[in-house]
mmCIF file of C-alpha atoms in Angstrom:
data_model
loop_
_atom_site.group_PDB
_atom_site.id
_atom_site.type_symbol
_atom_site.label_atom_id
_atom_site.label_comp_id
_atom_site.label_asym_id
_atom_site.label_seq_id
_atom_site.Cartn_x
_atom_site.Cartn_y
_atom_site.Cartn_z
ATOM 1 C CA UNK A 1 -0.061 0.258 -0.023
ATOM 2 C CA UNK A 2 1.424 3.493 -0.993
ATOM 3 C CA UNK A 3 2.159 5.811 1.682
ATOM 4 C CA UNK A 4 4.597 7.291 4.216
ATOM 5 C CA UNK A 5 6.677 5.182 6.534
ATOM 6 C CA UNK A 6 8.016 6.512 9.806
ATOM 7 C CA UNK A 7 10.833 4.999 11.893
ATOM 8 C CA UNK A 8 11.244 4.157 14.600
ATOM 9 C CA UNK A 9 7.606 3.984 15.946
ATOM 10 C CA UNK A 10 8.869 5.346 19.511
ATOM 11 C CA UNK A 11 12.099 6.236 21.078
ATOM 12 C CA UNK A 12 13.321 6.906 24.548
ATOM 13 C CA UNK A 13 16.562 9.251 24.107
ATOM 14 C CA UNK A 14 18.795 10.566 26.467
ATOM 15 C CA UNK A 15 19.357 14.383 26.432
ATOM 16 C CA UNK A 16 22.412 15.411 24.489
ATOM 17 C CA UNK A 17 22.317 12.350 22.106
ATOM 18 C CA UNK A 18 21.979 12.587 18.314
ATOM 19 C CA UNK A 19 18.852 11.059 16.707
ATOM 20 C CA UNK A 20 17.527 10.812 13.245
ATOM 21 C CA UNK A 21 13.804 10.076 12.591
ATOM 22 C CA UNK A 22 13.426 8.487 9.199
ATOM 23 C CA UNK A 23 10.742 9.293 6.742
ATOM 24 C CA UNK A 24 10.206 7.469 3.322
ATOM 25 C CA UNK A 25 7.363 7.961 1.007
ATOM 26 C CA UNK A 26 6.609 5.826 -2.091
ATOM 27 C CA UNK A 27 3.944 8.116 -4.007
ATOM 28 C CA UNK A 28 6.668 10.319 -5.609
ATOM 29 C CA UNK A 29 5.340 13.269 -4.132
ATOM 30 C CA UNK A 30 7.444 16.563 -4.759
ATOM 31 C CA UNK A 31 6.857 18.271 -1.259
ATOM 32 C CA UNK A 32 7.542 16.612 2.257
ATOM 33 C CA UNK A 33 7.093 18.233 5.780
ATOM 34 C CA UNK A 34 8.081 17.481 9.476
ATOM 35 C CA UNK A 35 5.633 18.353 12.231
ATOM 36 C CA UNK A 36 5.544 18.074 15.855
ATOM 37 C CA UNK A 37 2.291 17.635 17.670
ATOM 38 C CA UNK A 38 2.214 18.532 21.286
ATOM 39 C CA UNK A 39 -0.892 18.586 23.764
ATOM 40 C CA UNK A 40 -2.469 22.177 23.531
ATOM 41 C CA UNK A 41 -0.344 23.364 20.770
ATOM 42 C CA UNK A 42 -1.591 21.585 17.716
ATOM 43 C CA UNK A 43 0.563 20.631 14.768
ATOM 44 C CA UNK A 44 3.584 22.976 14.083
ATOM 45 C CA UNK A 45 5.665 22.973 11.042
ATOM 46 C CA UNK A 46 9.316 22.170 11.642
ATOM 47 C CA UNK A 47 11.086 21.980 8.259
ATOM 48 C CA UNK A 48 9.717 21.596 4.733
ATOM 49 C CA UNK A 49 10.952 20.456 1.486
ATOM 50 C CA UNK A 50 9.087 21.643 -1.723
ATOM 51 C CA UNK A 51 11.353 19.294 -4.015
ATOM 52 C CA UNK A 52 14.282 17.229 -3.720
ATOM 53 C CA UNK A 53 17.325 19.138 -3.191
ATOM 54 C CA UNK A 54 15.777 21.948 -1.341
ATOM 55 C CA UNK A 55 14.623 22.727 2.243
ATOM 56 C CA UNK A 56 12.914 25.456 4.338
ATOM 57 C CA UNK A 57 12.443 26.310 7.793
ATOM 58 C CA UNK A 58 8.840 26.309 9.399
ATOM 59 C CA UNK A 59 7.428 27.577 12.471
ATOM 60 C CA UNK A 60 9.739 25.673 14.907
ATOM 61 C CA UNK A 61 12.981 24.918 13.366
ATOM 62 C CA UNK A 62 15.473 25.436 16.011
ATOM 63 C CA UNK A 63 17.511 22.222 17.193
ATOM 64 C CA UNK A 64 16.474 20.203 14.055
ATOM 65 C CA UNK A 65 17.776 19.822 10.528
ATOM 66 C CA UNK A 66 16.738 18.120 7.490
ATOM 67 C CA UNK A 67 18.000 16.961 4.231
ATOM 68 C CA UNK A 68 16.344 16.013 0.983
ATOM 69 C CA UNK A 69 18.923 13.987 -0.984
ATOM 70 C CA UNK A 70 16.223 12.204 -3.250
ATOM 71 C CA UNK A 71 12.383 12.590 -3.765
ATOM 72 C CA UNK A 72 11.508 9.584 -1.437
ATOM 73 C CA UNK A 73 13.349 10.404 1.763
ATOM 74 C CA UNK A 74 13.233 13.114 4.387
ATOM 75 C CA UNK A 75 15.105 12.577 7.474
ATOM 76 C CA UNK A 76 15.048 14.702 10.597
ATOM 77 C CA UNK A 77 17.961 15.040 12.848
ATOM 78 C CA UNK A 78 18.017 16.184 16.327
ATOM 79 C CA UNK A 79 21.768 16.954 16.482
ATOM 80 C CA UNK A 80 21.466 17.198 20.580
ATOM 81 C CA UNK A 81 18.318 16.262 21.737
ATOM 82 C CA UNK A 82 16.671 18.326 24.866
ATOM 83 C CA UNK A 83 13.567 17.370 26.997
ATOM 84 C CA UNK A 84 11.696 20.084 25.254
ATOM 85 C CA UNK A 85 11.711 18.030 21.955
ATOM 86 C CA UNK A 86 9.603 15.310 23.530
ATOM 87 C CA UNK A 87 6.756 15.099 21.188
ATOM 88 C CA UNK A 88 5.127 13.036 18.420
ATOM 89 C CA UNK A 89 6.682 13.829 15.373
ATOM 90 C CA UNK A 90 4.722 13.507 11.911
ATOM 91 C CA UNK A 91 6.020 13.353 8.508
ATOM 92 C CA UNK A 92 3.608 14.426 5.661
ATOM 93 C CA UNK A 93 3.954 14.673 1.881
ATOM 94 C CA UNK A 94 1.928 16.272 -0.905
ATOM 95 C CA UNK A 95 2.119 16.173 -4.772
ATOM 96 C CA UNK A 96 2.694 19.752 -4.719
ATOM 97 C CA UNK A 97 3.139 22.672 -2.496
ATOM 98 C CA UNK A 98 -0.295 24.168 -2.915
ATOM 99 C CA UNK A 99 -2.453 23.271 0.153
ATOM 100 C CA UNK A 100 -5.731 23.344 -1.702
ATOM 101 C CA UNK A 101 -4.725 21.359 -4.826
ATOM 102 C CA UNK A 102 -2.330 18.844 -3.250
ATOM 103 C CA UNK A 103 -3.817 17.135 0.119
ATOM 104 C CA UNK A 104 -1.224 16.371 2.675
ATOM 105 C CA UNK A 105 -0.636 12.682 3.286
ATOM 106 C CA UNK A 106 0.705 11.765 6.963
ATOM 107 C CA UNK A 107 2.682 8.785 8.338
ATOM 108 C CA UNK A 108 1.857 7.278 11.612
ATOM 109 C CA UNK A 109 4.205 9.291 13.772
ATOM 110 C CA UNK A 110 7.225 8.865 15.774
ATOM 111 C CA UNK A 111 6.657 9.341 19.586
ATOM 112 C CA UNK A 112 9.899 10.706 21.064
ATOM 113 C CA UNK A 113 10.762 10.973 24.659
ATOM 114 C CA UNK A 114 13.891 13.013 25.850
ATOM 115 C CA UNK A 115 14.889 12.209 29.284
ATOM 116 C CA UNK B 1 -0.884 37.122 11.577
ATOM 117 C CA UNK B 2 -3.298 34.151 10.737
ATOM 118 C CA UNK B 3 -4.626 31.958 13.435
ATOM 119 C CA UNK B 4 -7.187 29.200 14.349
ATOM 120 C CA UNK B 5 -9.147 29.073 17.330
ATOM 121 C CA UNK B 6 -10.967 25.594 18.431
ATOM 122 C CA UNK B 7 -12.698 26.635 21.573
ATOM 123 C CA UNK B 8 -13.705 23.076 22.485
ATOM 124 C CA UNK B 9 -10.663 20.893 23.449
ATOM 125 C CA UNK B 10 -12.968 17.806 24.202
ATOM 126 C CA UNK B 11 -16.462 17.088 23.335
ATOM 127 C CA UNK B 12 -18.605 13.969 24.118
ATOM 128 C CA UNK B 13 -21.933 13.061 22.337
ATOM 129 C CA UNK B 14 -23.919 10.208 22.239
ATOM 130 C CA UNK B 15 -23.815 7.802 19.251
ATOM 131 C CA UNK B 16 -26.613 8.955 16.897
ATOM 132 C CA UNK B 17 -26.680 12.557 18.025
ATOM 133 C CA UNK B 18 -25.825 15.559 15.927
ATOM 134 C CA UNK B 19 -22.337 17.156 16.147
ATOM 135 C CA UNK B 20 -20.961 20.552 15.546
ATOM 136 C CA UNK B 21 -17.339 21.276 16.043
ATOM 137 C CA UNK B 22 -16.462 25.073 16.239
ATOM 138 C CA UNK B 23 -13.526 26.610 14.387
ATOM 139 C CA UNK B 24 -12.943 30.263 14.107
ATOM 140 C CA UNK B 25 -10.184 31.877 12.172
ATOM 141 C CA UNK B 26 -8.224 35.172 11.513
ATOM 142 C CA UNK B 27 -6.883 35.858 8.080
ATOM 143 C CA UNK B 28 -6.505 38.937 6.194
ATOM 144 C CA UNK B 29 -7.982 37.771 2.915
ATOM 145 C CA UNK B 30 -10.095 34.707 1.855
ATOM 146 C CA UNK B 31 -8.188 31.814 3.331
ATOM 147 C CA UNK B 32 -8.026 28.034 2.173
ATOM 148 C CA UNK B 33 -9.882 26.120 5.217
ATOM 149 C CA UNK B 34 -9.494 22.683 6.136
ATOM 150 C CA UNK B 35 -10.742 20.227 8.584
ATOM 151 C CA UNK B 36 -8.504 16.996 9.331
ATOM 152 C CA UNK B 37 -9.428 14.050 11.469
ATOM 153 C CA UNK B 38 -6.739 11.949 13.384
ATOM 154 C CA UNK B 39 -7.520 8.580 14.743
ATOM 155 C CA UNK B 40 -5.478 7.272 17.676
ATOM 156 C CA UNK B 41 -1.941 6.104 16.723
ATOM 157 C CA UNK B 42 -2.210 7.565 13.291
ATOM 158 C CA UNK B 43 -1.542 10.723 11.351
ATOM 159 C CA UNK B 44 -4.047 13.144 10.008
ATOM 160 C CA UNK B 45 -6.660 12.587 7.132
ATOM 161 C CA UNK B 46 -8.315 15.379 5.136
ATOM 162 C CA UNK B 47 -12.014 15.436 5.773
ATOM 163 C CA UNK B 48 -12.829 18.741 3.579
ATOM 164 C CA UNK B 49 -11.583 21.863 2.317
ATOM 165 C CA UNK B 50 -12.944 25.268 1.267
ATOM 166 C CA UNK B 51 -11.576 28.253 -0.782
ATOM 167 C CA UNK B 52 -14.344 29.445 -2.773
ATOM 168 C CA UNK B 53 -17.924 28.805 -4.044
ATOM 169 C CA UNK B 54 -20.646 27.214 -2.348
ATOM 170 C CA UNK B 55 -20.127 27.957 1.323
ATOM 171 C CA UNK B 56 -21.469 24.467 2.519
ATOM 172 C CA UNK B 57 -18.840 21.931 1.699
ATOM 173 C CA UNK B 58 -19.481 18.113 1.968
ATOM 174 C CA UNK B 59 -16.605 15.802 3.077
ATOM 175 C CA UNK B 60 -15.800 12.284 3.547
ATOM 176 C CA UNK B 61 -17.209 10.173 6.131
ATOM 177 C CA UNK B 62 -20.508 12.125 6.100
ATOM 178 C CA UNK B 63 -19.182 15.661 7.327
ATOM 179 C CA UNK B 64 -19.877 19.008 6.222
ATOM 180 C CA UNK B 65 -18.658 22.301 7.053
ATOM 181 C CA UNK B 66 -20.189 25.816 6.518
ATOM 182 C CA UNK B 67 -18.047 29.071 5.788
ATOM 183 C CA UNK B 68 -19.342 32.021 7.324
ATOM 184 C CA UNK B 69 -17.142 34.933 6.534
ATOM 185 C CA UNK B 70 -19.112 37.443 8.719
ATOM 186 C CA UNK B 71 -18.552 35.217 11.798
ATOM 187 C CA UNK B 72 -14.978 34.206 10.594
ATOM 188 C CA UNK B 73 -16.066 30.605 11.203
ATOM 189 C CA UNK B 74 -15.878 27.366 9.540
ATOM 190 C CA UNK B 75 -17.726 24.987 11.730
ATOM 191 C CA UNK B 76 -17.815 20.977 11.183
ATOM 192 C CA UNK B 77 -21.107 18.998 11.520
ATOM 193 C CA UNK B 78 -22.456 15.706 11.170
ATOM 194 C CA UNK B 79 -26.296 14.830 11.530
ATOM 195 C CA UNK B 80 -25.741 11.468 13.150
ATOM 196 C CA UNK B 81 -22.576 10.367 14.940
ATOM 197 C CA UNK B 82 -21.161 6.974 14.818
ATOM 198 C CA UNK B 83 -18.936 5.258 17.412
ATOM 199 C CA UNK B 84 -16.192 5.200 14.604
ATOM 200 C CA UNK B 85 -16.090 8.852 14.436
ATOM 201 C CA UNK B 86 -14.351 9.155 17.959
ATOM 202 C CA UNK B 87 -10.937 10.929 17.027
ATOM 203 C CA UNK B 88 -9.366 14.067 17.338
ATOM 204 C CA UNK B 89 -10.367 16.867 14.611
ATOM 205 C CA UNK B 90 -8.185 19.628 13.570
ATOM 206 C CA UNK B 91 -9.245 22.855 11.574
ATOM 207 C CA UNK B 92 -6.581 24.565 9.691
ATOM 208 C CA UNK B 93 -6.217 27.912 7.808
ATOM 209 C CA UNK B 94 -3.762 29.243 5.282
ATOM 210 C CA UNK B 95 -2.929 30.518 1.780
ATOM 211 C CA UNK B 96 -1.583 28.583 -0.715
ATOM 212 C CA UNK B 97 1.596 26.806 0.564
ATOM 213 C CA UNK B 98 1.663 24.303 3.333
ATOM 214 C CA UNK B 99 4.503 26.228 4.845
ATOM 215 C CA UNK B 100 1.923 28.778 5.850
ATOM 216 C CA UNK B 101 -0.771 26.497 7.017
ATOM 217 C CA UNK B 102 -1.668 27.216 10.849
ATOM 218 C CA UNK B 103 -3.405 24.232 12.477
ATOM 219 C CA UNK B 104 -5.644 24.673 15.455
ATOM 220 C CA UNK B 105 -4.862 22.837 18.619
ATOM 221 C CA UNK B 106 -7.637 20.263 18.062
ATOM 222 C CA UNK B 107 -10.920 18.917 19.513
ATOM 223 C CA UNK B 108 -10.977 15.493 20.798
ATOM 224 C CA UNK B 109 -14.375 13.759 20.135
ATOM 225 C CA UNK B 110 -15.545 11.197 22.354
ATOM 226 C CA UNK B 111 -18.720 8.996 21.329
ATOM 227 C CA UNK B 112 -20.755 7.213 24.108
ATOM 228 C CA UNK B 113 -23.286 4.452 23.383
#
């Protein structure tokens, strides 16, 4: 079934450690996104990529980095994790960047706990 | 700056009862408006969207929403709720690009028998 695969499903991480959350899509979508979901704050965009080779900063990019070496993969890296990065992380993709014409497809999320 | 307000964090309804989830937005021009649903342990799924035309839009799973410019609202409705509708619902607003779409904090719907 076509879609977005995120790994790991959940992770407990010690503060200060480096962590990469993986995201792979098989729909050949141009645009990909990383969101974090926190209780009472909804979804907030961390980083995005409109096409392979390009990335941009979202609402809450600090402490995170991304790369987009190819169409399918969009990993999110926490260089030195802090407890405030405890959250559920969602990867999403869309055929194009226009929100009305290109619906978002979401992965099932990665639950990250930083201790 | 644009914003979205979902005033109800948690709503409980009986199965078969009608449902209305509220969403108010702040945006300078005519926005794109969306409702997404999130089932437990899953990502969000688009229910419906609005940009122009008929102010009453139909979505999947029997949901509809009405755009009211004068009230800056985009409330989600369903005439008869099913137990499978228990989930969290997110309203979102924005211009064309997803990098500028703002999500509300969500309304968690509980359905009781």
